[in-house]
């Protein structure tokens, strides 16, 4: 469905042409002086030079051609040459009625559907999920959902870190504790047990212990590195252990992501890329892309226009071991082969930006991707505590995701019980739903690349720019609609008409923007634009609601019009929060 702003720009373009000017000056934007007008056009100022005429005269010529317009209820030329615009309410009503009839609330499916791999989540197996991985999951999920809503083929891949030193550390520590395990017997040729020799609880305790020891004990660290190497070389016993670690850990990760309302299409992992490495390395050597530098195999990726030093991309270490780089490049090879994506987007901590610059340049230079394959890095900032340092527990330890979720849920539970709108048995589930909105909205409402302060009090508040406020507004609309139905009202009757008040018109104008906002948020990979939009929409709705007695209205047509306006507002809010990755309860 055509965007509302384009619709009125067309009317303006025609007016410029009718007045004898170039139509390109007819671009309309949302007013930055909402006290004076709803939209504005600054084209007369831009055209003054070409026509050697005072801008206000051009503006007057144009507004002269807009008399009797079916689109604008007022078009005023004001000094020095702005055109201030208000739109006709009937037109708004008509637009919203159409929006309501359309399948996706007026958002068009893209004409040009792309296959886009979204690399997000990126947890490391056997290490507990901590808040650092939270942002990637939250932001990636929202981008995936938004792209999908627009009709793109979005493929979300969790890209598990399963191939690094953490595996060697766990194996080494396990060997210390239980040397008798069959996995460590070199002469063993039989089958390995089906049951893992540890639980998730033990696994989560083993890793930090091993990691701490490796920092103090050089010999231990070397053993862990050797174990990693052997695992990668295919040691049978270690490989069987690795399988157990994977199963136990992935089950736990899935549970955690489910609580976050995050789902992945692919559960691929770093190790899946390993089979592609030898051939890739051979190819890079043969084509002359890679060369030896102090024993290591590297590809130069610096460019003349660089203002800072971009070091070469290392493909193999001097001992022949592969690196994080190597895995990421081989993963690109695999993705091209299996999915042939138009784009690959990485949602990763922005501290890895230089690293991804190297990887992307290397992939392009060595033609692992096609010329028009887009490789994008979406770096996010750090989630900090009120002290401005990375978010920690009260005791100062690393904040585990599970704990964060349960602390927020407890906080929400207290507030919900205070409000007493919810039966006790529902309160816990409601607290989980609202708590998730607090976390996700708190995160997504900031521009992804910026650091932000995770402020529990602010994020869980029912007032202000927060998830709970958005949900509260949505629930309020749902409860009015329920009351309407209980009183015998029907949603079949009537439809949205023109506005009866200024606050109603303001709400209608917000609703009209939905398709534009969704498209723009996806183009810019900027979920915060959806947050900004629904915050404005929720405010517009609440203002309208406080000024309007909806259910006691006696004029049936008027009442029906408002009820339809409410259902549309609810639908836009619910669709938007779904794109952000959370949902609203029935009551709160
Ligand atoms: N596992 C990595 C980490 O914790 C993130 C992975 C990001 N994705 C990638 N393709 N490198 O830092």
Coordinates of C-alpha atoms in Angstrom, one line a residue, residues 93-511:
X93 CA -10.0 7.9 7.6
X94 CA -10.0 6.4 4.1
X95 CA -6.3 5.5 4.4
X96 CA -6.8 3.8 7.8
X97 CA -9.8 1.9 6.6
X98 CA -7.7 0.5 3.7
X99 CA -4.9 -0.3 6.1
X100 CA -7.3 -2.3 8.2
X101 CA -8.4 -4.3 5.2
X102 CA -5.0 -5.1 4.0
X103 CA -3.3 -8.3 5.2
X104 CA -0.2 -6.8 6.7
X105 CA -1.6 -3.5 7.9
X106 CA -0.5 -1.7 4.7
X107 CA 3.1 -3.0 4.8
X108 CA 4.0 -4.2 1.3
X109 CA 5.9 -7.4 0.7
X110 CA 9.2 -6.5 -0.9
X111 CA 9.4 -6.5 -4.7
X112 CA 12.9 -7.9 -4.4
X113 CA 13.0 -10.7 -1.8
X114 CA 16.6 -11.5 -0.7
X115 CA 18.1 -14.5 1.1
X116 CA 19.7 -13.0 4.1
X117 CA 21.7 -15.0 6.6
X118 CA 21.7 -13.5 10.0
X119 CA 24.6 -14.6 12.2
X120 CA 23.5 -13.8 15.8
X121 CA 23.4 -15.2 19.3
X122 CA 26.9 -16.6 19.0
X123 CA 27.1 -18.2 22.4
X124 CA 30.0 -20.4 23.3
X125 CA 29.2 -24.0 24.1
X126 CA 29.8 -25.0 27.8
X127 CA 30.2 -21.4 28.9
X128 CA 27.1 -20.1 30.6
X129 CA 25.1 -17.5 28.7
X130 CA 25.8 -14.1 30.0
X131 CA 24.4 -10.7 29.3
X132 CA 27.0 -10.0 26.6
X133 CA 25.2 -12.5 24.4
X134 CA 21.9 -11.1 25.3
X135 CA 22.2 -8.1 23.0
X136 CA 23.1 -10.1 20.0
X137 CA 20.1 -12.4 20.5
X138 CA 17.7 -9.5 21.1
X139 CA 18.8 -7.3 18.3
X140 CA 19.2 -10.2 15.8
X141 CA 15.8 -11.6 16.6
X142 CA 14.1 -8.3 15.9
X143 CA 15.9 -7.8 12.6
X144 CA 15.1 -11.3 11.5
X145 CA 11.4 -10.8 12.3
X146 CA 11.2 -7.5 10.6
X147 CA 12.9 -8.8 7.4
X148 CA 10.6 -11.7 7.4
X149 CA 7.5 -9.5 7.8
X150 CA 8.7 -7.6 4.7
X151 CA 9.0 -10.9 2.7
X152 CA 12.7 -11.5 2.8
X153 CA 14.0 -15.0 3.2
X154 CA 15.7 -14.6 6.6
X155 CA 17.9 -17.4 7.9
X156 CA 18.9 -17.0 11.5
X157 CA 22.0 -19.0 12.4
X158 CA 23.2 -19.2 16.1
X159 CA 26.8 -19.9 15.0
X160 CA 27.8 -21.7 18.2
X161 CA 31.4 -21.3 19.4
X162 CA 32.3 -25.0 19.9
X163 CA 35.8 -25.3 18.6
X164 CA 38.0 -23.2 20.7
X165 CA 40.2 -23.6 23.8
X166 CA 37.1 -23.8 26.1
X167 CA 36.7 -27.4 24.8
X168 CA 40.3 -28.3 25.6
X169 CA 39.9 -26.8 29.1
X170 CA 36.9 -28.8 29.9
X171 CA 38.5 -32.0 28.7
X172 CA 41.6 -31.4 30.6
X173 CA 39.8 -30.6 33.8
X174 CA 37.6 -33.6 33.4
X175 CA 40.7 -35.8 33.0
X176 CA 42.1 -34.3 36.3
X177 CA 38.9 -35.2 38.1
X178 CA 38.0 -38.5 36.6
X179 CA 41.1 -40.0 34.9
X180 CA 39.5 -43.4 35.0
X181 CA 36.9 -42.4 32.4
X182 CA 37.0 -44.5 29.3
X183 CA 37.3 -41.5 27.0
X184 CA 40.9 -41.1 28.2
X185 CA 42.1 -44.6 27.5
X186 CA 44.2 -44.6 24.4
X187 CA 43.9 -48.4 23.8
X188 CA 40.1 -48.3 24.0
X189 CA 38.4 -49.3 20.7
X190 CA 34.8 -50.1 21.8
X191 CA 31.8 -47.9 21.8
X192 CA 31.6 -44.9 24.2
X193 CA 28.7 -44.6 26.8
X194 CA 25.5 -42.9 25.6
X195 CA 25.1 -41.1 28.9
X196 CA 27.2 -38.0 29.4
X197 CA 29.6 -38.2 32.3
X198 CA 28.4 -34.8 33.7
X199 CA 25.2 -32.7 34.1
X200 CA 24.8 -29.2 32.9
X201 CA 25.3 -28.0 36.5
X202 CA 28.7 -29.8 36.6
X203 CA 29.6 -28.5 33.2
X204 CA 29.0 -25.0 34.2
X205 CA 31.1 -25.4 37.2
X206 CA 33.9 -27.2 35.4
X207 CA 34.5 -24.5 32.8
X208 CA 35.1 -21.5 35.1
X209 CA 37.3 -23.7 37.3
X210 CA 39.4 -24.8 34.4
X211 CA 39.6 -21.3 33.0
X212 CA 40.7 -19.9 36.3
X213 CA 43.4 -22.5 36.7
X214 CA 44.7 -22.0 33.2
X215 CA 45.4 -18.4 34.0
X216 CA 47.7 -19.3 36.9
X217 CA 49.1 -22.6 35.8
X218 CA 51.1 -22.5 32.6
X219 CA 51.7 -26.2 32.3
X220 CA 47.9 -26.8 32.7
X221 CA 47.2 -24.3 30.0
X222 CA 49.5 -26.1 27.7
X223 CA 47.8 -29.4 28.3
X224 CA 44.5 -27.7 27.5
X225 CA 45.9 -26.4 24.3
X226 CA 47.2 -29.8 23.4
X227 CA 43.8 -31.3 24.2
X228 CA 42.1 -28.7 21.9
X229 CA 44.6 -29.6 19.2
X230 CA 44.0 -33.3 19.6
X231 CA 40.2 -32.8 19.5
X232 CA 40.6 -30.9 16.3
X233 CA 42.8 -33.6 14.9
X234 CA 40.1 -36.2 15.6
X235 CA 41.1 -38.0 18.8
X236 CA 38.2 -40.5 19.3
X237 CA 37.7 -40.2 23.0
X238 CA 37.9 -36.5 23.0
X239 CA 35.5 -36.3 20.1
X240 CA 33.0 -38.5 22.0
X241 CA 33.3 -36.2 25.0
X242 CA 32.8 -33.2 22.8
X243 CA 29.6 -34.8 21.6
X244 CA 28.4 -35.1 25.2
X245 CA 29.4 -31.5 25.9
X246 CA 27.5 -30.4 22.8
X247 CA 24.3 -32.3 23.7
X248 CA 24.1 -31.1 27.3
X249 CA 25.0 -27.6 26.5
X250 CA 22.8 -27.1 23.4
X251 CA 19.8 -28.4 25.3
X252 CA 20.4 -25.8 28.0
X253 CA 21.0 -23.1 25.5
X254 CA 17.7 -23.9 23.7
X255 CA 15.8 -23.6 27.0
X256 CA 17.4 -20.2 27.6
X257 CA 16.7 -18.8 24.2
X258 CA 13.1 -20.1 24.4
X259 CA 12.7 -18.0 27.6
X260 CA 13.9 -15.0 25.6
X261 CA 11.5 -15.7 22.7
X262 CA 14.4 -16.2 20.4
X263 CA 14.5 -19.0 17.8
X264 CA 17.1 -20.0 15.3
X265 CA 16.6 -21.6 11.9
X266 CA 20.0 -23.1 12.0
X267 CA 22.0 -24.4 14.9
X268 CA 25.3 -24.5 13.0
X269 CA 28.6 -24.3 14.8
X270 CA 32.2 -23.4 14.2
X271 CA 33.2 -27.0 13.8
X272 CA 30.8 -27.4 10.9
X273 CA 33.1 -25.2 8.9
X274 CA 36.2 -27.2 9.6
X275 CA 35.9 -29.6 6.6
X276 CA 36.0 -26.6 4.2
X277 CA 39.3 -25.4 5.5
X278 CA 41.9 -27.5 3.7
X279 CA 40.5 -26.8 0.3
X280 CA 40.0 -23.1 1.0
X281 CA 43.6 -22.8 2.2
X282 CA 44.9 -24.6 -0.9
X283 CA 42.8 -22.4 -3.2
X284 CA 44.1 -19.2 -1.5
X285 CA 47.7 -20.4 -1.9
X286 CA 47.2 -21.5 -5.5
X287 CA 45.6 -18.3 -6.6
X288 CA 48.4 -16.4 -5.0
X289 CA 46.2 -14.6 -2.5
X290 CA 47.9 -16.0 0.6
X291 CA 51.6 -15.8 1.4
X292 CA 53.9 -16.8 4.3
X293 CA 54.8 -14.2 6.8
X294 CA 57.1 -15.3 9.6
X295 CA 55.8 -18.8 9.0
X296 CA 52.2 -17.9 9.2
X297 CA 49.9 -17.9 6.2
X298 CA 48.3 -14.5 5.7
X299 CA 46.3 -12.5 3.2
X300 CA 47.0 -8.8 3.0
X301 CA 43.9 -6.7 3.3
X302 CA 45.0 -3.2 3.7
X303 CA 43.8 -0.6 1.2
X304 CA 45.3 2.6 0.0
X305 CA 42.5 4.7 1.4
X306 CA 42.9 3.3 4.9
X307 CA 43.5 6.0 7.6
X308 CA 44.4 3.4 10.2
X309 CA 46.4 0.3 9.9
X310 CA 44.5 -2.8 8.9
X311 CA 46.7 -5.8 9.7
X312 CA 46.8 -8.8 7.4
X313 CA 44.2 -11.5 7.8
X314 CA 45.9 -14.6 9.3
X315 CA 44.7 -17.9 7.8
X316 CA 46.9 -20.4 9.5
X317 CA 49.3 -20.0 12.4
X318 CA 52.9 -21.0 11.9
X319 CA 52.2 -24.4 13.5
X320 CA 49.4 -24.9 11.0
X321 CA 46.6 -24.4 13.5
X322 CA 43.5 -22.6 12.3
X323 CA 42.0 -19.5 14.0
X324 CA 38.7 -17.7 14.6
X325 CA 39.4 -16.0 11.2
X326 CA 39.8 -19.3 9.4
X327 CA 36.6 -20.6 10.8
X328 CA 34.7 -17.5 9.8
X329 CA 36.1 -17.6 6.3
X330 CA 35.3 -21.3 5.9
X331 CA 31.8 -20.6 7.3
X332 CA 31.4 -18.1 4.5
X333 CA 32.4 -20.8 2.0
X334 CA 29.9 -23.1 3.5
X335 CA 27.1 -20.6 3.5
X336 CA 27.7 -19.7 -0.1
X337 CA 27.5 -23.3 -1.0
X338 CA 24.4 -24.2 1.0
X339 CA 22.3 -21.1 0.8
X340 CA 23.8 -18.7 -1.8
X341 CA 22.8 -15.7 0.3
X342 CA 22.4 -12.2 -1.1
X343 CA 23.6 -10.9 2.2
X344 CA 25.2 -12.1 5.4
X345 CA 24.7 -9.9 8.5
X346 CA 26.7 -10.4 11.7
X347 CA 25.2 -9.1 14.9
X348 CA 28.3 -9.0 17.1
X349 CA 29.9 -6.9 19.8
X350 CA 31.3 -3.8 18.2
X351 CA 34.7 -4.5 19.7
X352 CA 35.0 -7.1 16.9
X353 CA 34.6 -4.5 14.2
X354 CA 38.3 -4.5 13.0
X355 CA 38.3 -8.2 13.0
X356 CA 35.2 -8.3 10.7
X357 CA 36.7 -5.7 8.4
X358 CA 39.6 -8.1 7.9
X359 CA 37.4 -11.1 7.3
X360 CA 35.1 -9.2 4.9
X361 CA 38.0 -7.8 2.9
X362 CA 39.7 -11.2 2.8
X363 CA 36.5 -12.9 1.6
X364 CA 36.1 -10.3 -1.2
X365 CA 39.7 -10.3 -2.3
X366 CA 39.9 -14.0 -2.5
X367 CA 36.4 -14.2 -4.1
X368 CA 34.8 -16.5 -1.6
X369 CA 31.7 -14.4 -2.2
X370 CA 30.3 -12.9 -5.3
X371 CA 30.8 -9.2 -6.1
X372 CA 27.3 -8.4 -5.1
X373 CA 27.1 -10.5 -2.0
X374 CA 26.6 -8.0 0.9
X375 CA 28.6 -8.6 4.0
X376 CA 27.6 -6.4 6.9
X377 CA 28.7 -6.0 10.4
X378 CA 26.2 -4.8 12.9
X379 CA 28.2 -4.0 16.0
X380 CA 26.5 -3.3 19.2
X381 CA 27.7 -1.5 22.3
X382 CA 28.0 -2.7 25.9
X383 CA 25.2 -3.1 28.3
X384 CA 26.5 -1.3 31.4
X385 CA 25.3 -1.0 35.0
X386 CA 24.5 2.3 36.7
X387 CA 28.2 2.7 37.5
X388 CA 29.0 2.9 33.7
X389 CA 30.9 -0.4 33.8
X390 CA 29.7 -3.7 32.2
X391 CA 26.6 -5.0 33.9
X392 CA 27.4 -7.2 36.9
X393 CA 25.6 -9.0 39.7
X394 CA 25.2 -7.2 43.0
X395 CA 28.2 -9.2 44.3
X396 CA 30.2 -8.0 41.3
X397 CA 30.3 -11.3 39.4
X398 CA 29.4 -12.0 35.8
X399 CA 25.7 -11.7 35.4
X400 CA 24.2 -14.9 34.0
X401 CA 21.3 -14.6 31.7
X402 CA 19.1 -16.8 33.8
X403 CA 19.6 -14.8 36.9
X404 CA 18.9 -11.5 35.1
X405 CA 15.6 -12.9 33.8
X406 CA 14.6 -14.1 37.2
X407 CA 15.5 -10.9 38.9
X408 CA 13.5 -8.8 36.5
X409 CA 10.6 -11.2 36.7
X410 CA 10.6 -10.9 40.5
X411 CA 10.6 -7.1 40.2
X412 CA 7.7 -7.2 37.8
X413 CA 5.8 -9.6 40.0
X414 CA 6.0 -7.2 42.9
X415 CA 4.6 -4.4 40.8
X416 CA 1.9 -6.5 39.3
X417 CA 0.8 -7.7 42.7
X418 CA 0.7 -4.1 43.9
X419 CA -1.6 -3.2 41.0
X420 CA -3.9 -6.1 41.8
X421 CA -5.5 -6.4 38.4
X422 CA -4.4 -9.9 38.0
X423 CA -5.3 -13.1 39.8
X424 CA -2.5 -14.5 41.8
X425 CA -2.1 -17.6 39.8
X426 CA -1.7 -15.5 36.6
X427 CA 0.6 -13.0 38.1
X428 CA 3.8 -15.1 37.7
X429 CA 3.2 -15.7 34.0
X430 CA 2.3 -12.1 33.4
X431 CA 5.4 -11.0 35.3
X432 CA 7.5 -13.1 32.9
X433 CA 5.8 -11.6 29.8
X434 CA 6.1 -8.1 31.1
X435 CA 9.6 -8.6 32.4
X436 CA 10.8 -9.7 29.0
X437 CA 9.3 -6.6 27.4
X438 CA 11.3 -4.5 30.0
X439 CA 14.6 -6.2 29.0
X440 CA 14.0 -6.2 25.3
X441 CA 12.5 -2.8 24.9
X442 CA 15.2 -1.4 27.3
X443 CA 17.8 -2.8 24.9
X444 CA 16.2 -2.2 21.6
X445 CA 15.1 1.4 22.2
X446 CA 18.7 2.4 22.1
X447 CA 20.6 2.7 18.9
X448 CA 22.3 -0.7 18.7
X449 CA 25.9 0.7 18.3
X450 CA 25.7 2.7 21.5
X451 CA 26.5 1.5 25.0
X452 CA 23.6 1.8 27.3
X453 CA 22.8 1.6 31.0
X454 CA 20.6 -1.2 32.1
X455 CA 18.5 0.5 34.7
X456 CA 16.2 -2.0 36.4
X457 CA 14.0 0.6 38.0
X458 CA 13.5 2.6 34.9
X459 CA 13.1 -0.4 32.5
X460 CA 10.4 -2.0 34.7
X461 CA 8.4 1.2 35.2
X462 CA 4.9 1.4 33.8
X463 CA 5.4 5.0 32.8
X464 CA 7.7 6.6 30.3
X465 CA 9.6 5.1 27.3
X466 CA 9.5 1.5 28.5
X467 CA 8.3 -2.0 27.4
X468 CA 5.8 -2.2 30.3
X469 CA 4.3 1.1 29.3
X470 CA 3.8 -0.1 25.8
X471 CA 2.2 -3.3 27.1
X472 CA 0.1 -1.4 29.6
X473 CA -1.3 0.7 26.7
X474 CA -2.0 -2.4 24.6
X475 CA -3.7 -4.1 27.5
X476 CA -5.8 -1.0 28.2
X477 CA -7.1 -1.1 24.6
X478 CA -7.8 -4.8 24.8
X479 CA -9.8 -4.4 28.0
X480 CA -11.9 -1.5 26.5
X481 CA -12.6 -3.8 23.5
X482 CA -13.6 -6.6 25.8
X483 CA -15.9 -4.4 27.7
X484 CA -17.5 -3.2 24.5
X485 CA -18.1 -6.8 23.4
X486 CA -19.4 -7.8 26.9
X487 CA -21.9 -4.9 26.6
X488 CA -23.2 -6.5 23.4
X489 CA -21.2 -4.4 21.0
X490 CA -20.3 -5.8 17.6
X491 CA -17.0 -5.3 15.7
X492 CA -18.8 -5.9 12.4
X493 CA -20.6 -2.6 12.4
X494 CA -19.3 0.7 11.1
X495 CA -15.8 1.8 10.2
X496 CA -13.2 4.5 10.9
X497 CA -14.5 7.9 10.0
X498 CA -12.8 11.3 10.1
X499 CA -11.4 12.7 13.3
X500 CA -13.7 14.4 15.9
X501 CA -10.9 16.0 17.9
X502 CA -7.3 17.1 17.6
X503 CA -6.1 14.2 19.7
X504 CA -8.0 11.8 17.6
X505 CA -6.4 13.2 14.5
X506 CA -3.0 13.0 16.0
X507 CA -3.6 9.3 16.7
X508 CA -4.7 8.8 13.1
X509 CA -1.6 10.5 11.8
X510 CA 0.6 8.2 13.9
X511 CA -1.2 5.1 12.6

